[in-house]
Each structure stands twice: as structure tokens, then as C-alpha cells.
PDB file of C-alpha atoms in Angstrom:
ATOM      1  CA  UNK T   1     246.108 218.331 261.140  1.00 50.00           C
ATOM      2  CA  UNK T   2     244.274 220.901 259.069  1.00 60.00           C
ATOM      3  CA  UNK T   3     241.511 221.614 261.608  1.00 83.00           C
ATOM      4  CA  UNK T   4     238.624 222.686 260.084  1.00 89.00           C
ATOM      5  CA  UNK T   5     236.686 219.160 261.420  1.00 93.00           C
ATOM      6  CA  UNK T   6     235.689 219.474 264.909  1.00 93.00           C
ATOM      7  CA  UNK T   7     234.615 216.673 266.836  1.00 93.00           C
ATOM      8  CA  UNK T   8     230.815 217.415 266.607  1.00 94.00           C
ATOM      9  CA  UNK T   9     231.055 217.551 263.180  1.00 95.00           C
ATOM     10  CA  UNK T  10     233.259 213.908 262.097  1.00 95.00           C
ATOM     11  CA  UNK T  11     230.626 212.306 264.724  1.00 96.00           C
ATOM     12  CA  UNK T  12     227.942 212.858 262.263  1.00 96.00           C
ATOM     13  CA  UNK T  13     230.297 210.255 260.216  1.00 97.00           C
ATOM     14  CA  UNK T  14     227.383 207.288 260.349  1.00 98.00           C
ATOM     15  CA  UNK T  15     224.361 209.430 260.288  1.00 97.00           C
ATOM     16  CA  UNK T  16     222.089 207.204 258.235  1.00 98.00           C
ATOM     17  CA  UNK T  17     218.718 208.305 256.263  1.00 96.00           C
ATOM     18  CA  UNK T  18     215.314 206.874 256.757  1.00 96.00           C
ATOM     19  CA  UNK T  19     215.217 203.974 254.171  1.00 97.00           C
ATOM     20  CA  UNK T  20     212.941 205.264 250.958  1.00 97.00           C
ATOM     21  CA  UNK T  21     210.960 203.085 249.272  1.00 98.00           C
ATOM     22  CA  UNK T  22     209.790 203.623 245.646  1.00 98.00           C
ATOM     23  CA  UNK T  23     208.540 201.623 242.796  1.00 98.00           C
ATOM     24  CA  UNK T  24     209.347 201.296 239.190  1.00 98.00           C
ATOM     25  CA  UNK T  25     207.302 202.116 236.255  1.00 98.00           C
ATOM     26  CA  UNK T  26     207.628 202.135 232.928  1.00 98.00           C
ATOM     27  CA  UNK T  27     206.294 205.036 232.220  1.00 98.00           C
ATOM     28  CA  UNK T  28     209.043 206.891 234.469  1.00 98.00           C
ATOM     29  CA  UNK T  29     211.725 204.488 232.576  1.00 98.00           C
ATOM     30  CA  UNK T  30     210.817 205.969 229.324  1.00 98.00           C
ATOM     31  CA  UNK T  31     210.594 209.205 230.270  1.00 98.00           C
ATOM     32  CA  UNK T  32     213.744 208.951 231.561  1.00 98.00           C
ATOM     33  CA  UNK T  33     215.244 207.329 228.633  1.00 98.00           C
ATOM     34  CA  UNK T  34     213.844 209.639 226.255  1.00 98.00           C
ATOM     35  CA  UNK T  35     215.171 212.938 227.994  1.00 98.00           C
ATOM     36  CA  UNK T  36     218.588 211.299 227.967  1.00 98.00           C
ATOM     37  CA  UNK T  37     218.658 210.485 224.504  1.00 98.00           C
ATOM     38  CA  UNK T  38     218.507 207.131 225.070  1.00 98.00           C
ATOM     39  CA  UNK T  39     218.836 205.088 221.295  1.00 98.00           C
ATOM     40  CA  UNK T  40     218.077 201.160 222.670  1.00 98.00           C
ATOM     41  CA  UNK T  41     214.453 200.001 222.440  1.00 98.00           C
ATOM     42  CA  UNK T  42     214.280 198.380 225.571  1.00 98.00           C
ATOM     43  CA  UNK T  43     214.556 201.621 227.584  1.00 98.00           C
ATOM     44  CA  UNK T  44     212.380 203.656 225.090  1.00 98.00           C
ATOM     45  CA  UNK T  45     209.852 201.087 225.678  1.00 98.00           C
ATOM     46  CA  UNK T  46     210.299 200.851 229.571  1.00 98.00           C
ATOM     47  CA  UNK T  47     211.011 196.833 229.271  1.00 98.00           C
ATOM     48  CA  UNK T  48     214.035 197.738 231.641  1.00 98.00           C
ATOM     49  CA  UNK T  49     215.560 200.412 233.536  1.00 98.00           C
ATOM     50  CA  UNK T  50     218.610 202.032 232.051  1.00 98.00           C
ATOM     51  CA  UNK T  51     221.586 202.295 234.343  1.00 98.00           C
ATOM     52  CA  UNK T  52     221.788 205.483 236.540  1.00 98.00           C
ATOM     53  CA  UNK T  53     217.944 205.352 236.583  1.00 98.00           C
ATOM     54  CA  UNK T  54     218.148 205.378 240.364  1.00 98.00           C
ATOM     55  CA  UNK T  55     219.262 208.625 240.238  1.00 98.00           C
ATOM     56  CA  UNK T  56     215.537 210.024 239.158  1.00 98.00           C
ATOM     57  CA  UNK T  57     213.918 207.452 240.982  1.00 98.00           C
ATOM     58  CA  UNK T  58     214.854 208.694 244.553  1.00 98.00           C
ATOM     59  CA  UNK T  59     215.542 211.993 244.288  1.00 96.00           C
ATOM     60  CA  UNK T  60     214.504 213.923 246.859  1.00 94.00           C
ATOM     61  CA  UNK T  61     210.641 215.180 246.359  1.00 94.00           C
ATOM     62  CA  UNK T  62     210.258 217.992 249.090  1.00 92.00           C
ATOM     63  CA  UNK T  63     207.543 220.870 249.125  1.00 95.00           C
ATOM     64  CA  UNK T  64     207.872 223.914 247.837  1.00 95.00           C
ATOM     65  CA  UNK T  65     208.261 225.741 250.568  1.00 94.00           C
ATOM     66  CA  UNK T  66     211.346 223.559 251.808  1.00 94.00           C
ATOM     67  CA  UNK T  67     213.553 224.677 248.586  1.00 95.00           C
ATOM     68  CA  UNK T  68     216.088 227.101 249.037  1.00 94.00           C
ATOM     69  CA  UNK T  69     215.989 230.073 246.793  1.00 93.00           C
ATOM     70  CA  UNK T  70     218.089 228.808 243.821  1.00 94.00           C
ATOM     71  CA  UNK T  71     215.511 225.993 243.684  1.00 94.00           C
ATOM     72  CA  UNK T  72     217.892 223.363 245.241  1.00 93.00           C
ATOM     73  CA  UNK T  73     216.595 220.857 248.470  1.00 91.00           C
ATOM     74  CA  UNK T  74     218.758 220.587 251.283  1.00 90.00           C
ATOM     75  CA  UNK T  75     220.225 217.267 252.340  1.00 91.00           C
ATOM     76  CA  UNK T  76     219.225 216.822 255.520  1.00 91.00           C
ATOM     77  CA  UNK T  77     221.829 213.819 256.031  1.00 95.00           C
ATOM     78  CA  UNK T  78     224.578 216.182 255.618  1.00 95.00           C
ATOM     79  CA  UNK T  79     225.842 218.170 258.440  1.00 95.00           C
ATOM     80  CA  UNK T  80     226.927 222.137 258.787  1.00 93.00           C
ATOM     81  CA  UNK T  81     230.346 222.437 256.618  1.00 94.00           C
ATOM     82  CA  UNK T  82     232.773 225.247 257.740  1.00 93.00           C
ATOM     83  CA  UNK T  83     233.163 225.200 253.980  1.00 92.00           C
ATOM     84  CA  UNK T  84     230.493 225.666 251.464  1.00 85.00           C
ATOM     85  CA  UNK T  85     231.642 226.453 248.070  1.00 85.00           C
ATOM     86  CA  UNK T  86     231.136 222.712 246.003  1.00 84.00           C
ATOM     87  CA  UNK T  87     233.776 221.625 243.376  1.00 81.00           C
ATOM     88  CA  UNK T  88     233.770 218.589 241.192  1.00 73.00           C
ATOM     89  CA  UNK T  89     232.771 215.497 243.124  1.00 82.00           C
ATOM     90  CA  UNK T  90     233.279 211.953 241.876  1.00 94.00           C
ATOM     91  CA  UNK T  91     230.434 209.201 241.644  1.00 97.00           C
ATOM     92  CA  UNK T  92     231.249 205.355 241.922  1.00 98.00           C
ATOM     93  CA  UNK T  93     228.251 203.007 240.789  1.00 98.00           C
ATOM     94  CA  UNK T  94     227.995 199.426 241.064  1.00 98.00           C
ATOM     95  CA  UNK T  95     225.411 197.629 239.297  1.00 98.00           C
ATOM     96  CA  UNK T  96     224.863 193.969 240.687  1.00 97.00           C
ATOM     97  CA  UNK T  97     221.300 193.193 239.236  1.00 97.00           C
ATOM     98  CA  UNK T  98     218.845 194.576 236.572  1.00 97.00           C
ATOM     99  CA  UNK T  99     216.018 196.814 237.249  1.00 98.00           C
ATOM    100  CA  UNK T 100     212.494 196.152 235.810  1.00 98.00           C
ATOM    101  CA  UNK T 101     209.082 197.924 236.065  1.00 98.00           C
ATOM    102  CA  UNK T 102     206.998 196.914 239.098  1.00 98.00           C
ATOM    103  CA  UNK T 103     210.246 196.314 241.219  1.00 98.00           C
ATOM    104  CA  UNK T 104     209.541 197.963 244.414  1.00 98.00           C
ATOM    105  CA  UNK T 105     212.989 199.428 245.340  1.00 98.00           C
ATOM    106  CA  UNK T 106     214.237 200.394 248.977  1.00 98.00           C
ATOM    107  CA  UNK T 107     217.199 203.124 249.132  1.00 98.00           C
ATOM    108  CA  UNK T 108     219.259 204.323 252.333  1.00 98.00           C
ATOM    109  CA  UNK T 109     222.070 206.945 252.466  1.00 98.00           C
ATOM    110  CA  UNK T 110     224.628 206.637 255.077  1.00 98.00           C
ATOM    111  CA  UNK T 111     227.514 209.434 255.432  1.00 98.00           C
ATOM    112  CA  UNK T 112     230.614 207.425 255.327  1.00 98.00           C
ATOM    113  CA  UNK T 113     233.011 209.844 255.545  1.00 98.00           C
ATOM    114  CA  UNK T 114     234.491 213.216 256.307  1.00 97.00           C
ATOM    115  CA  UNK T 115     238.243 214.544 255.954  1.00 96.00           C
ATOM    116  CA  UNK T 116     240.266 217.090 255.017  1.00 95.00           C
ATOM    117  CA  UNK T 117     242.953 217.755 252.356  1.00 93.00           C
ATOM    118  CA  UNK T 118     245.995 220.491 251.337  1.00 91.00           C
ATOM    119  CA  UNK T 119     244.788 221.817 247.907  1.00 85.00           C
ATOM    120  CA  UNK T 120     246.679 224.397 246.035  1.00 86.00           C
ATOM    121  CA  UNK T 121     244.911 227.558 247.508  1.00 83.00           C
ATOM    122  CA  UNK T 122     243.763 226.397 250.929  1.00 89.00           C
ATOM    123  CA  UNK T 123     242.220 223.600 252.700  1.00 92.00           C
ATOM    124  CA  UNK T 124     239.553 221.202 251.662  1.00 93.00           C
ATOM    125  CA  UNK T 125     237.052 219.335 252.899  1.00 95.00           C
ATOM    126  CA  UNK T 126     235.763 215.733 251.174  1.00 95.00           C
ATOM    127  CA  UNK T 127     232.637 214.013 251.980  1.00 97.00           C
ATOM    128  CA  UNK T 128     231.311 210.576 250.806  1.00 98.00           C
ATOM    129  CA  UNK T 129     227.734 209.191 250.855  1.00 98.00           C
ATOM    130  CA  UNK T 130     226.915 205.500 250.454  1.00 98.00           C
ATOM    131  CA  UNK T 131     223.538 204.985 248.527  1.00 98.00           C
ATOM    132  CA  UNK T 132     222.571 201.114 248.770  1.00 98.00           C
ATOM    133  CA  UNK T 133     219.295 199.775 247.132  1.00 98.00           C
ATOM    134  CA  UNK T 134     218.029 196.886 247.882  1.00 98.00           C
ATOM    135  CA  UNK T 135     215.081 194.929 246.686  1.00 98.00           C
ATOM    136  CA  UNK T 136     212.028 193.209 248.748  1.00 98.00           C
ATOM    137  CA  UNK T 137     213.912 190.391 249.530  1.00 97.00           C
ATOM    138  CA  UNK T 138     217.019 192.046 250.474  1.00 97.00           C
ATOM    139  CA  UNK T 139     219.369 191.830 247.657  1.00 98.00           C
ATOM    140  CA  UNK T 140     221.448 194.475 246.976  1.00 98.00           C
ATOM    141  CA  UNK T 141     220.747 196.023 243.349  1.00 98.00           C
ATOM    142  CA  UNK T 142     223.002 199.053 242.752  1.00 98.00           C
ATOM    143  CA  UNK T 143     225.111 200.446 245.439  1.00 98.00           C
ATOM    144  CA  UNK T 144     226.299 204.005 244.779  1.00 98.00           C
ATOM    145  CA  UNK T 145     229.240 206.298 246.131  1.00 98.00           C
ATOM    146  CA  UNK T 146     229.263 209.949 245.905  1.00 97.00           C
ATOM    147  CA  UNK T 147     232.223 211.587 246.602  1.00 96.00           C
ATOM    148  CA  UNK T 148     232.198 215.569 247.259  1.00 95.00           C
ATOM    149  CA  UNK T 149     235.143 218.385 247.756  1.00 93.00           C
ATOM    150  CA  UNK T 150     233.970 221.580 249.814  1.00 93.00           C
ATOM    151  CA  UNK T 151     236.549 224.798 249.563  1.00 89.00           C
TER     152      UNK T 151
ATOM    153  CA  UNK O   1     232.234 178.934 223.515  1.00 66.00           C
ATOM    154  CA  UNK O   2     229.370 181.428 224.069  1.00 76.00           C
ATOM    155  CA  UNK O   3     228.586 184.412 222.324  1.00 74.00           C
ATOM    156  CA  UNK O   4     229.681 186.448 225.111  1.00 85.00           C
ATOM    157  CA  UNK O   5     233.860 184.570 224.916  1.00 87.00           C
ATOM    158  CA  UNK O   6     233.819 184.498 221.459  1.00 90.00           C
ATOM    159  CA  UNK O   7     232.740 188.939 221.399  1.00 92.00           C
ATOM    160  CA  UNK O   8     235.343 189.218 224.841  1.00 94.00           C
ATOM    161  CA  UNK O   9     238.601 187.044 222.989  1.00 93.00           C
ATOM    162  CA  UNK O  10     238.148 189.150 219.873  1.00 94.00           C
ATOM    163  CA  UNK O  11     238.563 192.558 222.215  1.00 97.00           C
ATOM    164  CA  UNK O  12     242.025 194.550 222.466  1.00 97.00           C
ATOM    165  CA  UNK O  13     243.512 196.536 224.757  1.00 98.00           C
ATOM    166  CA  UNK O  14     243.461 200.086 222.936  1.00 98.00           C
ATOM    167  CA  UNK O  15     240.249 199.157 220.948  1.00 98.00           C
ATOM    168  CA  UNK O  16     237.854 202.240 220.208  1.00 98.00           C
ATOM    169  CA  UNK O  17     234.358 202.414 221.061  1.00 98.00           C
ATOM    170  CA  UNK O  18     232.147 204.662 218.878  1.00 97.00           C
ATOM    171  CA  UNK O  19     231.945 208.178 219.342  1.00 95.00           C
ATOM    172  CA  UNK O  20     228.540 209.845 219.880  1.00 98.00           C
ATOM    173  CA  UNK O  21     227.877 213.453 219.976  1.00 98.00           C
ATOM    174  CA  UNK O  22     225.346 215.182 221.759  1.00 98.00           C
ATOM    175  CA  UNK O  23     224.103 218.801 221.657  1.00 98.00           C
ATOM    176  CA  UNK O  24     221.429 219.144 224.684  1.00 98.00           C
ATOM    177  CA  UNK O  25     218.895 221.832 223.768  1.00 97.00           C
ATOM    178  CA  UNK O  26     216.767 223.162 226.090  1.00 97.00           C
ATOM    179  CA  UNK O  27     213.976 220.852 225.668  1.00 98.00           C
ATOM    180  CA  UNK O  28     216.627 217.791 226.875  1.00 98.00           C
ATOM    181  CA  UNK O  29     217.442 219.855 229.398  1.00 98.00           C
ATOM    182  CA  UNK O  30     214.089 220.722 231.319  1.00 98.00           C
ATOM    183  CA  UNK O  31     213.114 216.827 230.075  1.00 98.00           C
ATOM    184  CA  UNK O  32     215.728 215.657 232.000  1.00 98.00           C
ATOM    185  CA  UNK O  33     215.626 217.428 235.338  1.00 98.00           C
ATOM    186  CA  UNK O  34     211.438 217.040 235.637  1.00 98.00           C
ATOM    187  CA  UNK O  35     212.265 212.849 235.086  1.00 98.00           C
ATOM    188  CA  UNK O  36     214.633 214.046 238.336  1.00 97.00           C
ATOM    189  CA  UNK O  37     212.139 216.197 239.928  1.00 96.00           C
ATOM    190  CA  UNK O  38     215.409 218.859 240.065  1.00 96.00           C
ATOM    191  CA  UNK O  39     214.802 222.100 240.112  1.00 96.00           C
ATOM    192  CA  UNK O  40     217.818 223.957 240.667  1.00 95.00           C
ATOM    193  CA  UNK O  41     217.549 227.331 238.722  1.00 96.00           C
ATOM    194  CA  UNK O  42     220.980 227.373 236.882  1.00 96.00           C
ATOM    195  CA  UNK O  43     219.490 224.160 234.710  1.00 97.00           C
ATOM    196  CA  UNK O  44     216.460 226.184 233.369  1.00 97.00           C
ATOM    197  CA  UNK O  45     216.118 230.046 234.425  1.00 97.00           C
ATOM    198  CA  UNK O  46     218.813 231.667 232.136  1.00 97.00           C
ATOM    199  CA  UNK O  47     218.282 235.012 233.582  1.00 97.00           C
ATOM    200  CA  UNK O  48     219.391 233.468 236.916  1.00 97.00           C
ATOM    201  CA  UNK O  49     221.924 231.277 235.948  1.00 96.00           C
ATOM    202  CA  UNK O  50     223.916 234.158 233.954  1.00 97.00           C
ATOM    203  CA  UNK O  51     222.664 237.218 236.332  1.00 97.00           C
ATOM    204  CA  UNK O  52     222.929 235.550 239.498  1.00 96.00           C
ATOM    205  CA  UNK O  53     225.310 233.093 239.332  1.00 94.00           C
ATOM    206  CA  UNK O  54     227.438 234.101 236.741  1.00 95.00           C
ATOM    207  CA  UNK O  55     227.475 231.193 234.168  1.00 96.00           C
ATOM    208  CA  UNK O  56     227.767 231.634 230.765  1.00 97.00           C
ATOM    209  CA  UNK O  57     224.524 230.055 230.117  1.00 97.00           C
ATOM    210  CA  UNK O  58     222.106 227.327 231.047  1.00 98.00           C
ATOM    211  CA  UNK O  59     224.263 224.741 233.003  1.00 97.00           C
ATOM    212  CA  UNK O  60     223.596 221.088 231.598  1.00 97.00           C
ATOM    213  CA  UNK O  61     222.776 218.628 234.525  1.00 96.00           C
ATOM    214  CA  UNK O  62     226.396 216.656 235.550  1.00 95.00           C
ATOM    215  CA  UNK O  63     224.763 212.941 235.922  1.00 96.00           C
ATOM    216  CA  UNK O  64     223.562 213.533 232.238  1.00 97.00           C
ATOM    217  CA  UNK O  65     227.027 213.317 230.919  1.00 98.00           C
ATOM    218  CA  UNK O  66     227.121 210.530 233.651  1.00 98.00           C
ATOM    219  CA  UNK O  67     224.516 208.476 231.596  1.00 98.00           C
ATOM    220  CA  UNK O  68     225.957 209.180 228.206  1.00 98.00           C
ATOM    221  CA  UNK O  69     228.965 207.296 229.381  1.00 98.00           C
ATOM    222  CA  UNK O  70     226.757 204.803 230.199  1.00 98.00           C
ATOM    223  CA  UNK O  71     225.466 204.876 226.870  1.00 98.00           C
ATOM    224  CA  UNK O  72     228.610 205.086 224.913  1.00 98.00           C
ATOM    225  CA  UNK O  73     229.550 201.492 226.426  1.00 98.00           C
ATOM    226  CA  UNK O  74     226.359 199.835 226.265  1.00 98.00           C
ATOM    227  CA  UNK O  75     225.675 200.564 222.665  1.00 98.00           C
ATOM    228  CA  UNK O  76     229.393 199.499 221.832  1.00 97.00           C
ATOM    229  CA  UNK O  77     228.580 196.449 223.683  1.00 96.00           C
ATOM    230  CA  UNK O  78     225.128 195.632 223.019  1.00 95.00           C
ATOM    231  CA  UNK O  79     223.619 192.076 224.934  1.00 93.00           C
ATOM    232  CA  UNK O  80     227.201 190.781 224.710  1.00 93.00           C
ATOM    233  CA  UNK O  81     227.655 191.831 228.502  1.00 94.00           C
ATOM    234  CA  UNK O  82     226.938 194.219 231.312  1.00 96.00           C
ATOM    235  CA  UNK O  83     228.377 197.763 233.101  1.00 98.00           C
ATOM    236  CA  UNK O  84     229.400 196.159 236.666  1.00 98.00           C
ATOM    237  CA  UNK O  85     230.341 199.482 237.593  1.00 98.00           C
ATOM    238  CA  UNK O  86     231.452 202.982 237.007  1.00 98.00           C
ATOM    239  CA  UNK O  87     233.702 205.758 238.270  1.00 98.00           C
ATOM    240  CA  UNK O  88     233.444 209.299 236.651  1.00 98.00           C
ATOM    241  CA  UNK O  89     233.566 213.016 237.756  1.00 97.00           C
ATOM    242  CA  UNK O  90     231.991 216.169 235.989  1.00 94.00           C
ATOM    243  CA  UNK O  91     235.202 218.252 236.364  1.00 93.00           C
ATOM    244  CA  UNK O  92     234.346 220.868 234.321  1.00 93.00           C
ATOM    245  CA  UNK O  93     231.184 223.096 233.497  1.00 94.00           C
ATOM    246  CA  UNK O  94     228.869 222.421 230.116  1.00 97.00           C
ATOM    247  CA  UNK O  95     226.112 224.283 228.801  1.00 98.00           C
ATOM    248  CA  UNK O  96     223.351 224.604 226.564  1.00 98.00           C
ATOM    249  CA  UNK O  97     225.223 225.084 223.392  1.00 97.00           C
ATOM    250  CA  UNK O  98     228.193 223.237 223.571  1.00 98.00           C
ATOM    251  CA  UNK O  99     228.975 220.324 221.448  1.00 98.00           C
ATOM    252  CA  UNK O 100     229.820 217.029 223.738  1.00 98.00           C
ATOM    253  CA  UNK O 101     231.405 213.874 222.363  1.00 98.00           C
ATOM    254  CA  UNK O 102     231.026 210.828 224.080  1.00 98.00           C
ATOM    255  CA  UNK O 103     233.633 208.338 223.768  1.00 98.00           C
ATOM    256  CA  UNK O 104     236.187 205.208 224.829  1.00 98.00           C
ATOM    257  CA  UNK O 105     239.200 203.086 224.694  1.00 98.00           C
ATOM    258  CA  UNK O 106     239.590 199.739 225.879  1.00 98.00           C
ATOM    259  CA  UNK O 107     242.298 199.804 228.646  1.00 98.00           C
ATOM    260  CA  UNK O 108     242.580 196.646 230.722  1.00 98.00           C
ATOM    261  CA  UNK O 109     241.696 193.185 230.034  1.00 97.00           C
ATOM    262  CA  UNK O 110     240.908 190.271 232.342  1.00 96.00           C
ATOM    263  CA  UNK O 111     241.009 187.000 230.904  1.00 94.00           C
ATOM    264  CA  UNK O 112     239.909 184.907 234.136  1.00 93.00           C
ATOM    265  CA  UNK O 113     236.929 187.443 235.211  1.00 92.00           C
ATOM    266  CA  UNK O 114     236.014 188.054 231.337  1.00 94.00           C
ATOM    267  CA  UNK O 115     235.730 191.433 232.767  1.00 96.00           C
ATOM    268  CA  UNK O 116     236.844 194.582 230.773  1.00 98.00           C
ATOM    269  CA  UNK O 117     237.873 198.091 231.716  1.00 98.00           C
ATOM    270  CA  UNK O 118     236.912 201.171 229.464  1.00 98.00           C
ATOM    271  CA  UNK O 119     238.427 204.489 229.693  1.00 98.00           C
ATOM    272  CA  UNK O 120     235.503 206.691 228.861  1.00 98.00           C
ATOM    273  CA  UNK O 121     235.206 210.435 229.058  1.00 98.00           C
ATOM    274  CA  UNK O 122     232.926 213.447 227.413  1.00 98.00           C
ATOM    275  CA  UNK O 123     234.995 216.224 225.828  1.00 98.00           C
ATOM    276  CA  UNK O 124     233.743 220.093 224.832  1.00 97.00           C
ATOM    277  CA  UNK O 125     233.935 221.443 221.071  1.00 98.00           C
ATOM    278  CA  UNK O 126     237.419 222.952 222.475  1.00 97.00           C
ATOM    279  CA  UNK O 127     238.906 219.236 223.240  1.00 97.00           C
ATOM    280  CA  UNK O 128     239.036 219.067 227.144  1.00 97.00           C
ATOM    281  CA  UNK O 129     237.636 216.183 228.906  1.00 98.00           C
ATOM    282  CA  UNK O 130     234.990 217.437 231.248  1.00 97.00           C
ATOM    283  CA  UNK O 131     233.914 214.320 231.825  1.00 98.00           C
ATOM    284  CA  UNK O 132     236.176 210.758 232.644  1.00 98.00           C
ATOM    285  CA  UNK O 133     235.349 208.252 234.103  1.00 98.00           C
ATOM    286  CA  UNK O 134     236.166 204.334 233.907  1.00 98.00           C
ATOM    287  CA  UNK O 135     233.919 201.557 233.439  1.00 98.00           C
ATOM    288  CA  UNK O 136     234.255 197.753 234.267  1.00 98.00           C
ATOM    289  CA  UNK O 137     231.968 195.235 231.785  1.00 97.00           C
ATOM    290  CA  UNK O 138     231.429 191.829 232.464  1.00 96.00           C
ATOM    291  CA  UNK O 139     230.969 189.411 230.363  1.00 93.00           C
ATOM    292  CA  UNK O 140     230.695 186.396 231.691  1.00 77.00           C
ATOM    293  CA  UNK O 141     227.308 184.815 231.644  1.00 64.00           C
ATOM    294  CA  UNK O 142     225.041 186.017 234.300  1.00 53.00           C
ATOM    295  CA  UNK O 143     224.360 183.322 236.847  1.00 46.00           C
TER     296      UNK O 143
END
């Protein structure tokens, strides 16, 4: 037992956010495909959604005021660490239908996990958040799992 | 046989997919993190991002090399199939300024799912991977 995760904090394992609903356009595909470099016509013309385009699609829009200094928001889903310092996380994206303009897409984060881990120079602390999309009628899209390490 | 057998039985283990190297200038950069709405400092305010936080230089965006991995597989498979899914991790720092080569190797084969898994990664002008990841392609028909 490392410690560091009191009970307070691995009850928050659960917390879910308030579903976000968004909708596709091709005008935000192609924007998104040119500042990647995209090179296939059907994302330079918007006709579908590259993969990963969820990631612009609902990130989090806050006001100005709610930004922290360094220009970052913060995620209210996540609870108080006793660590802070981020390292290299992981992502894990599954892609079980295409994406077109005018789908209206629904996404809601739920913090899966918490625990802790012996690294070389101290303890660490590992989070993962499940991102599932759905659309209208329900069917899962993309489901995506992000995997961070606190120190 | 469809297209899609005919492209998988023709696949080996070990196979290379295409290289592709990018060089993200500043204009990708800010591009890329107003599509995201991002504006954490260390991706556009130099002054900040060396001063502050002690980086070298701009710091490229880490789910950019995320979708050039992407890319690297889809234009090495064109409509012959589809990314089911993918596992990567930004392990090390890029920035504005470096030279990153996307690239892949064909490392598992399924014969029964038609499904394929892809070693891919993103490596600096000095060689290290600061980006692998592996992807699974399917392709069997959809439907």
C-alpha cells in the first residue's frame, strides 16, 4: 500500500460528466484536416471526419476568465491529486463507425480509475478517463481511453 | 474474393508502411490548437514556454503526432480497410523545429478477423521514438 489515495479521493472513481452534445460540420472537418496536414481529399473537402477529430470537436470551450494562467482549462471531472506534476499518458481509441458532417454527436467522460504505482524515484499516481460518443440513436461511435501518470 | 482479401492475403508480417516526415512550423501549430480551441501557452507564446517553463522552444501539441499515426496507416492503406483502434503515448517532448518521421511495420496478422496490427511510432531528427503506438485495421467488409 503506497498511500497517497485516501478514501475521499478513490470515491470520486465513477464521477461522470454532463453528457455534451455537439454537431459536425464540414467546415470544422477541414479546418481540422488542413492544420494536421492532412493529404486525402475526403477530409480536405469535409466529406468525412478524419479519425481523432473528436478530439477538437469536444474540447472543452470555457470563458476566459475560467483559464488558469498558462492558458490551460481545468477538468472539472478530475479530483484534487496529492500529486501534480503530469508525465506521459497513454491514449486508447476505438473507432466503431464513421463520422460525417451534420451528425449530431453526444460525448460523456466518466473517471474509471485511480491507483498508485512504485516508479524509480518515488510513487505514482495513474488515472484513466473513459470518453464514449454516441450518436442520436444511441450507437456508440468512438469510445476513447486516456490514461495519465501524476509524480 | 473482394478487393479488401485479395489487398489483406498479399500483406506480411514485417511489411513497411511509408515513411512521412513532418516539420510543424508555427503556422501548423497555432492552426492546430484554434481547430482545438487549446490555448495552453507553451504551444504558442515562446517567451513563456522557454522563460517560464523552461522548454527549449514552442512545444508541438501531443495528439498531433497522435493523428499523424493515424495518417501514416490510412494513406498506406487507402479504402482497402479501416483503423478499429489505436494505442499510442507521447513519451517524449517535440518542438517547433524538429524533424518528425512518421512510420510502421506490420506486426501481427489475423487471418479469421482479416484484422491487422501495425507497429507505428514518430521518431526526432536524433532517432528516438517519441511517439509509439499500435494500431489494429480491419479489413473485412463493413456490415
Amino acid at each position: 500500500m503506497g498511500g497517497l489515495l485516501s478514501e475521499e479521493l478513490l470515491s470520486t472513481i465513477g464521477r461522470r460528466s454532463e453528457p455534451r452534445r455537439e454537431i459536425v460540420t464540414r467546415r470544422d472537418i477541414r479546418k481540422y484536416a488542413v492544420a494536421t496536414g492532412n493529404r486525402q481529399r475526403k477530409y480536405l473537402d469535409g466529406d468525412e471526419a478524419p479519425p481523432m477529430f473528436h478530439v477538437p470537436l469536444f474540447w472543452d470551450v470555457v470563458e476566459l476568465g475560467q483559464l488558469t494562467p498558462d492558458g490551460v482549462s481545468i477538468d472539472s471531472l478530475l479530483p484534487k491529486f496529492p500529486l501534480e506534476k503530469a508525465m506521459a499518458g497513454g491514449l486508447n481509441i476505438e473507432y466503431h463507425k464513421p463520422v460525417y458532417p451534420g451528425d449530431w454527436l453526444t460525448s460523456t467522460r466518466t473517471l474509471t480509475d485511480i491507483y498508485e504505482k512504485q516508479g524509480r524515484s518515488g510513487s505514482l499516481i495513474f488515472y484513466e478517463v473513459v470518453m464514449d460518443i454516441v450518436n442520436d440513436d444511441g450507437d456508440l461511435i468512438i469510445r476513447e481511453k486516456t490514461t495519465r501518470i501524476l509524480r | 474474393m473482394t478487393v479488401n482479401a485479395e489487398r489483406f492475403a498479399g500483406l506480411r508480417v514485417g511489411e513497411q508502411l511509408p515513411g512521412r516526415e513532418h516539420t510543424p512550423d508555427n503556422v501548423q501549430l497555432m492552426f492546430y490548437n484554434a481547430a482545438l480551441w487549446n490555448g495552453h501557452r507553451i504551444h504558442f507564446d515562446e517567451p513563456y514556454a522557454k522563460n517560464v517553463e523552461g522548454y527549449p522552444g514552442l512545444v508541438i501539441a501531443g495528439p498531433m503526432l497522435g493523428d499523424w499515426l493515424h495518417q501514416c496507416v490510412e494513406e498506406w492503406l487507402g479504402e482497402d480497410g479501416h483503423i478499429f483502434s489505436i494505442d499510442y503515448s507521447n513519451r517524449v517532448a517535440t518542438y517547433i523545429g524538429d524533424v518528425l518521421t512518421a512510420g510502421g511495420e506490420i506486426a501481427a496478422l489475423n487471418v479469421e478477423t482479416m484484422e491487422v496490427e501495425i507497429e507505428v511510432h514518430i521518431k526526432n531528427q536524433s532517432g528516438d521514438v517519441v511517439t509509439p503506438g499500435k494500431v489494429v485495421v480491419r479489413f473485412a467488409d463493413a456490415g
